[in-house]
Short mmCIF file of C-alpha atoms in Angstrom, two decimals:
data_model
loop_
_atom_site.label_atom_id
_atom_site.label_comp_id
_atom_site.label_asym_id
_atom_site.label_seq_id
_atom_site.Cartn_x
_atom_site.Cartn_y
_atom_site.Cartn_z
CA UNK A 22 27.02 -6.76 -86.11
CA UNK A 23 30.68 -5.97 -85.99
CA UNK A 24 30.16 -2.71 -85.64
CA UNK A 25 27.73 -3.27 -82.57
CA UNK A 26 30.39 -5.68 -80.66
CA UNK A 27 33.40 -3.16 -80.78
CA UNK A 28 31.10 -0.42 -78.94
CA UNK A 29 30.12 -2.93 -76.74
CA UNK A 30 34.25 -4.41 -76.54
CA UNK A 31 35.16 -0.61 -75.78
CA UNK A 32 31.98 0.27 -73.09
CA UNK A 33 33.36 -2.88 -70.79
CA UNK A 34 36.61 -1.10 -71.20
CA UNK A 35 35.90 2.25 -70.05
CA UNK A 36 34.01 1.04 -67.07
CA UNK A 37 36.76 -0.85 -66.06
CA UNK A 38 39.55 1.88 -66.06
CA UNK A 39 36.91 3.57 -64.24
CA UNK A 40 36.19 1.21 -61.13
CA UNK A 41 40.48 0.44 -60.62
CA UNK A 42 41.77 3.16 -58.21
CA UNK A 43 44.74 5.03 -59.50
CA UNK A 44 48.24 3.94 -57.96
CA UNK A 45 48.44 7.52 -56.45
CA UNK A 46 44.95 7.01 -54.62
CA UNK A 47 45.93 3.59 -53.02
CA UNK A 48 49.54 4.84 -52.05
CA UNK A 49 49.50 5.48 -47.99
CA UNK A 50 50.39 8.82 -46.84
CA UNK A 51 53.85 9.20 -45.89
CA UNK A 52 54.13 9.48 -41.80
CA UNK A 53 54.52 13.20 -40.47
CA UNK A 54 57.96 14.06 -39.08
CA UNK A 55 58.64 16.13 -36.03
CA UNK A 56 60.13 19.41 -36.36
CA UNK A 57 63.23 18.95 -34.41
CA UNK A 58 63.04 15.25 -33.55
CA UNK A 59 66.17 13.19 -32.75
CA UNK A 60 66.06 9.81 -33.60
CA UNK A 61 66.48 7.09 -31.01
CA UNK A 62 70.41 6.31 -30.47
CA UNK A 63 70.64 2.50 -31.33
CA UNK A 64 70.67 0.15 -28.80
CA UNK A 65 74.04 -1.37 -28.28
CA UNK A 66 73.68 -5.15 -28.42
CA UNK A 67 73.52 -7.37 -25.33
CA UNK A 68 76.72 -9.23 -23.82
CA UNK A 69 76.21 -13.25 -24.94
CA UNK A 70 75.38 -15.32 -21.83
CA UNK A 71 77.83 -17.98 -21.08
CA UNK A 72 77.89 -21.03 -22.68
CA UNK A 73 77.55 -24.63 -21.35
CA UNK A 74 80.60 -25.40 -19.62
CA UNK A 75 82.26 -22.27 -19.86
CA UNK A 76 80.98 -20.59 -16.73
CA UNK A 77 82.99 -20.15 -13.63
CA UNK A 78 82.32 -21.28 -11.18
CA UNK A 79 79.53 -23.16 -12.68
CA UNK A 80 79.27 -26.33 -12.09
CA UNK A 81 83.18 -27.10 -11.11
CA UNK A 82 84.03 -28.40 -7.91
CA UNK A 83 87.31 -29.23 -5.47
CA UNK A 84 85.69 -32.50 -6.66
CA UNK A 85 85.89 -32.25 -10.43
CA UNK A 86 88.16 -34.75 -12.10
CA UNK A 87 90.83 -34.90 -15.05
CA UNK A 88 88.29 -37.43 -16.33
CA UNK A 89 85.32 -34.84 -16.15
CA UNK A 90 87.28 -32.56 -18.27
CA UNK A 91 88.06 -34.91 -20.98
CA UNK A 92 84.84 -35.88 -21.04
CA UNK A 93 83.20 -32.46 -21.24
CA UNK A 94 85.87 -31.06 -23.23
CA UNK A 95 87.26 -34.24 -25.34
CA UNK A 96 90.63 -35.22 -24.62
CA UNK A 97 92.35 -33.46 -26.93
CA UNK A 98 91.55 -30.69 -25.83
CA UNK A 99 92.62 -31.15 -22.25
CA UNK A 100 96.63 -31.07 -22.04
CA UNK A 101 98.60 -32.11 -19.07
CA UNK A 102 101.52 -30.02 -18.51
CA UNK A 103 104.24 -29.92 -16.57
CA UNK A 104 106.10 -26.86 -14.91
CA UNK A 105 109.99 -27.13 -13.15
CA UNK A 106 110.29 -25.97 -9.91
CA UNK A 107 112.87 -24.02 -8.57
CA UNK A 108 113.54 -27.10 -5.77
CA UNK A 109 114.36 -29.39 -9.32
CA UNK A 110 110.51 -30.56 -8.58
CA UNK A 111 107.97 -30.52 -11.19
CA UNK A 112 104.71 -29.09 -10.77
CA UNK A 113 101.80 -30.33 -12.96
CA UNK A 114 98.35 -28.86 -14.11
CA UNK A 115 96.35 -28.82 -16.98
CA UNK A 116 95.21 -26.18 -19.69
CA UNK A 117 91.89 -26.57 -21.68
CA UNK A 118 91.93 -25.12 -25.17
CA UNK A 119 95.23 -24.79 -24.99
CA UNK A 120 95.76 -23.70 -28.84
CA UNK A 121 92.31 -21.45 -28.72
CA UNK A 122 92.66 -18.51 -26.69
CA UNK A 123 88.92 -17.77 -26.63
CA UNK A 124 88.08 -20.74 -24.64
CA UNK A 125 91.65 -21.12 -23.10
CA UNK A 126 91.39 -21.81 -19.00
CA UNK A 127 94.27 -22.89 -16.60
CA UNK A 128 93.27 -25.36 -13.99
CA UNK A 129 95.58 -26.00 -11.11
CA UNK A 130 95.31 -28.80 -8.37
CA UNK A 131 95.67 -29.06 -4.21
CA UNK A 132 97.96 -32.39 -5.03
CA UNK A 133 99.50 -31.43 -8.27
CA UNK A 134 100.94 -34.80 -8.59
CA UNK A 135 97.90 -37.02 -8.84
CA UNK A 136 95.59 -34.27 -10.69
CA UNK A 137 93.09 -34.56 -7.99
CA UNK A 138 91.52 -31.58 -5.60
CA UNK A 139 90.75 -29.11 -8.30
CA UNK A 140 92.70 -25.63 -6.73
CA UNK A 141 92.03 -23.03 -8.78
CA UNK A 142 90.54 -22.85 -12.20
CA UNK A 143 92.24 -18.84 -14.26
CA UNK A 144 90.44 -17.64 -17.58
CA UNK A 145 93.19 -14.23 -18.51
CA UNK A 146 92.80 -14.42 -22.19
CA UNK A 147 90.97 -11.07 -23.91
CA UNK A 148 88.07 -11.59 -25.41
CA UNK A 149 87.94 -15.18 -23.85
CA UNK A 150 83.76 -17.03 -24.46
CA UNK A 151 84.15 -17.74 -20.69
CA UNK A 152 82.03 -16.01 -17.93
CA UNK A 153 82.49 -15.63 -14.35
CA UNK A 154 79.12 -14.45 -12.20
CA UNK A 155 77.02 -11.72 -13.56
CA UNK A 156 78.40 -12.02 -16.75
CA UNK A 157 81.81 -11.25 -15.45
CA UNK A 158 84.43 -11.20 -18.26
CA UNK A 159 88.66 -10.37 -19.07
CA UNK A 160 88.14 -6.84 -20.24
CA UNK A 161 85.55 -5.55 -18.33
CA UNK A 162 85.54 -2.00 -17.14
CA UNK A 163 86.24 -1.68 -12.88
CA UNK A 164 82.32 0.62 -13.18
CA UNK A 165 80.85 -2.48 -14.51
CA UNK A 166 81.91 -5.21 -12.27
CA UNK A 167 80.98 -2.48 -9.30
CA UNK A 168 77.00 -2.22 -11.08
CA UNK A 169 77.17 -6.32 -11.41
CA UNK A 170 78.20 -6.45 -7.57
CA UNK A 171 75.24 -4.61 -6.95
CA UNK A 172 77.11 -2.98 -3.49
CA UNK A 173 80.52 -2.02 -2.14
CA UNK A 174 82.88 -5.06 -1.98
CA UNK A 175 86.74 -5.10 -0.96
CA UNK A 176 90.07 -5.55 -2.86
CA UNK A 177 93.52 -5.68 -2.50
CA UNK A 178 96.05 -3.18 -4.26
CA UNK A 179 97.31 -1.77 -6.52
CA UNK A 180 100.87 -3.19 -6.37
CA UNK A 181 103.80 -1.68 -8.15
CA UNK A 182 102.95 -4.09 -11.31
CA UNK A 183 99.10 -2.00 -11.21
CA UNK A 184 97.67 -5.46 -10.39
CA UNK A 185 95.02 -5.83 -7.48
CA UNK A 186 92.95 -8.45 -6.53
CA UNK A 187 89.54 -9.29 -5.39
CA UNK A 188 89.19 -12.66 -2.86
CA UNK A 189 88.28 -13.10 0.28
CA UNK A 190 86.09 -9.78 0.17
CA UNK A 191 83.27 -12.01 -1.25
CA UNK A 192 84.44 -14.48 1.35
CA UNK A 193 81.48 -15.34 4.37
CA UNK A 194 84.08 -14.62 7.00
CA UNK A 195 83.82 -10.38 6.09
CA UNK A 196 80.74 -10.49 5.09
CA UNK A 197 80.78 -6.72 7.34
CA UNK A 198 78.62 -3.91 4.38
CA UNK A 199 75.40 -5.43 5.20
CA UNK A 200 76.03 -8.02 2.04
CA UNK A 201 78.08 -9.40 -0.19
CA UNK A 202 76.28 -8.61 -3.28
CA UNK A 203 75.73 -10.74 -6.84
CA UNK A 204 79.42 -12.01 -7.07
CA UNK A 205 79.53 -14.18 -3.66
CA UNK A 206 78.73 -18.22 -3.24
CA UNK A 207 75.39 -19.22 -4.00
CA UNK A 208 72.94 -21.59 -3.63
CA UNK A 209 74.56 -24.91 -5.40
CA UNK A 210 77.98 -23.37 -6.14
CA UNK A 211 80.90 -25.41 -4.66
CA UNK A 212 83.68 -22.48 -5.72
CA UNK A 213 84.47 -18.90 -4.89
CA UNK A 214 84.84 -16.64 -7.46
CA UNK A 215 87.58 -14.49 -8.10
CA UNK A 216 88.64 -11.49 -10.01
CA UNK A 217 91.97 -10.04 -11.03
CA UNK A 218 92.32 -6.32 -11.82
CA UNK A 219 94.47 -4.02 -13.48
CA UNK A 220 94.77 -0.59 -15.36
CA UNK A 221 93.52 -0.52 -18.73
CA UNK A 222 95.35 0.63 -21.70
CA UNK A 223 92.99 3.03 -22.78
CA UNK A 224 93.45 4.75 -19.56
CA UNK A 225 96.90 5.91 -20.67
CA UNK A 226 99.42 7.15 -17.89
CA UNK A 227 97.76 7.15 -14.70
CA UNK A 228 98.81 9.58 -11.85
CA UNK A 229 100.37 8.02 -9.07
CA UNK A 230 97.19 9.39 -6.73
CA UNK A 231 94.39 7.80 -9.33
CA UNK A 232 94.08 4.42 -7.26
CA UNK A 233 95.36 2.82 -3.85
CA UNK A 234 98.89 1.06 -3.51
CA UNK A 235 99.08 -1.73 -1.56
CA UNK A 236 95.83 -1.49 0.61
CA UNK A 237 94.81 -4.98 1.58
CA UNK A 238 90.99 -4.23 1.69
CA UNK A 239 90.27 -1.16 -0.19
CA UNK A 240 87.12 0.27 -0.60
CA UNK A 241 85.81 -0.16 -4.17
CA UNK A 242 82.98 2.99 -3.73
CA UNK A 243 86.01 5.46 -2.03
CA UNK A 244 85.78 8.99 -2.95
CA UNK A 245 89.30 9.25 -2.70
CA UNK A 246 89.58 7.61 -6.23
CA UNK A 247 86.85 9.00 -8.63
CA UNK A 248 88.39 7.37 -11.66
CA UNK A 249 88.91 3.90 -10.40
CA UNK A 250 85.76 3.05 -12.53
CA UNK A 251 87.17 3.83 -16.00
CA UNK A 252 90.71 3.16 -15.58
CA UNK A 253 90.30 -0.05 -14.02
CA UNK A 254 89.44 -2.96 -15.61
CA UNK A 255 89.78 -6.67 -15.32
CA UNK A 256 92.19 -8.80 -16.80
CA UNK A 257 91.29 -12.52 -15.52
CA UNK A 258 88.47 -14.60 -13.94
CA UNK A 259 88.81 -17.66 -11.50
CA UNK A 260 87.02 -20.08 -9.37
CA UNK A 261 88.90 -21.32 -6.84
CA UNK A 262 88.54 -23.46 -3.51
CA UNK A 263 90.52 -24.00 -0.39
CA UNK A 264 91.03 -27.03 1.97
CA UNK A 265 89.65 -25.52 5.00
CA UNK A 266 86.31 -25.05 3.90
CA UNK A 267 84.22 -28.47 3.39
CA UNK A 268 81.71 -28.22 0.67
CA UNK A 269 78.16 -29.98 0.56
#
């Protein structure tokens, strides 16, 4: 009987080594390659979108408090400071963030004294979490903020410091290209937004020819400076109002 039940033992166990596929049968085919392919470059990772509160212009107004920005931003982290003036007057303002240059912002006031009429609200810090429109940001390249615009605008410079600006180009009142493209007042905004240029580092020396000087409305698009894209660049970000315009 023992004899019988170990042919039996060893017939179950030949039948099963012969019904459980072989790890070389059950293995998937490697993928052909191409002769000659070139794999995709990777794609470089998309700029963060602005955070709440952090957007210019947002949701800031000539209206906005000191009290709104303590409470959005606690009040420690909104400092009133105050400035001398060359007429023995002081001029006051405040800076958010002040310790914490990515999220550092300079807000200045039509009546500096009382803190109220909110002026002009500069971001200039590199590498700063805020956002003007489009995704506007300190460091950007003069080609992108011209593929943001989305057309031709006007700007003022470059003065002997290579600083220019960009104003009252996205103003209504020369609204005279057909458009003003992505960057001007929209729907619900109660600030224009502004955008301070200059020549980037990585540019290097620039020759004297490579951008305007002094031109109060130069042409972003002109031929006559090919380079302007890449060794221009910005180096701050604003929202700003003025008195003569009433805002709904």
């Amino acid at each position: 009987m023992i004899r019988i039940a170990c042919v039996m033992l060893l017939g179950l166990l030949c039948a099963c080594d012969r019904e459980t596929p072989s790890a070389a049968a059950t293995a998937p085919e490697p993928a052909p390659v191409a002769t000659g392919a070139v794999p995709a470059p990777p794609t470089a990772p998309a700029e963060p979108a602005a955070e709440p509160g952090f957007e210019l212009p947002g949701d800031y107004a000539q209206s906005t408090t000191l009290a709104d920005l303590q409470q959005r931003f606690g009040p420690h982290e909104v400092r009133v400071v105050e400035a001398p003036q060359e007429d023995g007057s002081v001029r006051r303002s405040v800076v958010l963030f002040p310790d914490d240059p990515g999220r550092r912002a300079y807000v200045d006031f039509h009546d500096p004294e009382s803190l109220t009429g909110v002026a002009n609200i500069a971001v200039r810090d590199a590498g700063s979490r805020w956002r003007g429109k489009g995704g506007v940001r300190v460091g950007m390249s003069f080609a992108e903020l011209r593929r943001i615009n989305g057309r031709p605008f006007l700007f003022s410079g470059f003065d002997e410091q290579g600083r220019a600006w960009v104003r009252d180009a996205w103003s209504p009142a020369l609204d005279d290209v057909g458009g003003l493209g992505a960057l001007d007042v929209g729907e619900g905004e109660h600030m224009y937004f502004g955008v301070d240029l200059g020549l980037a580092e990585a540019a290097g020396a620039v020759a004297p020819d490579a951008v305007p000087h002094d031109e109060y409305s130069a042409l972003s698009d002109d031929p006559r400076w090919p380079r302007l894209g890449e060794i221009a660049e910005v180096t701050a970000i604003s929202a700003y109002t003025s008195l003569d315009d009433e805002w709904e």
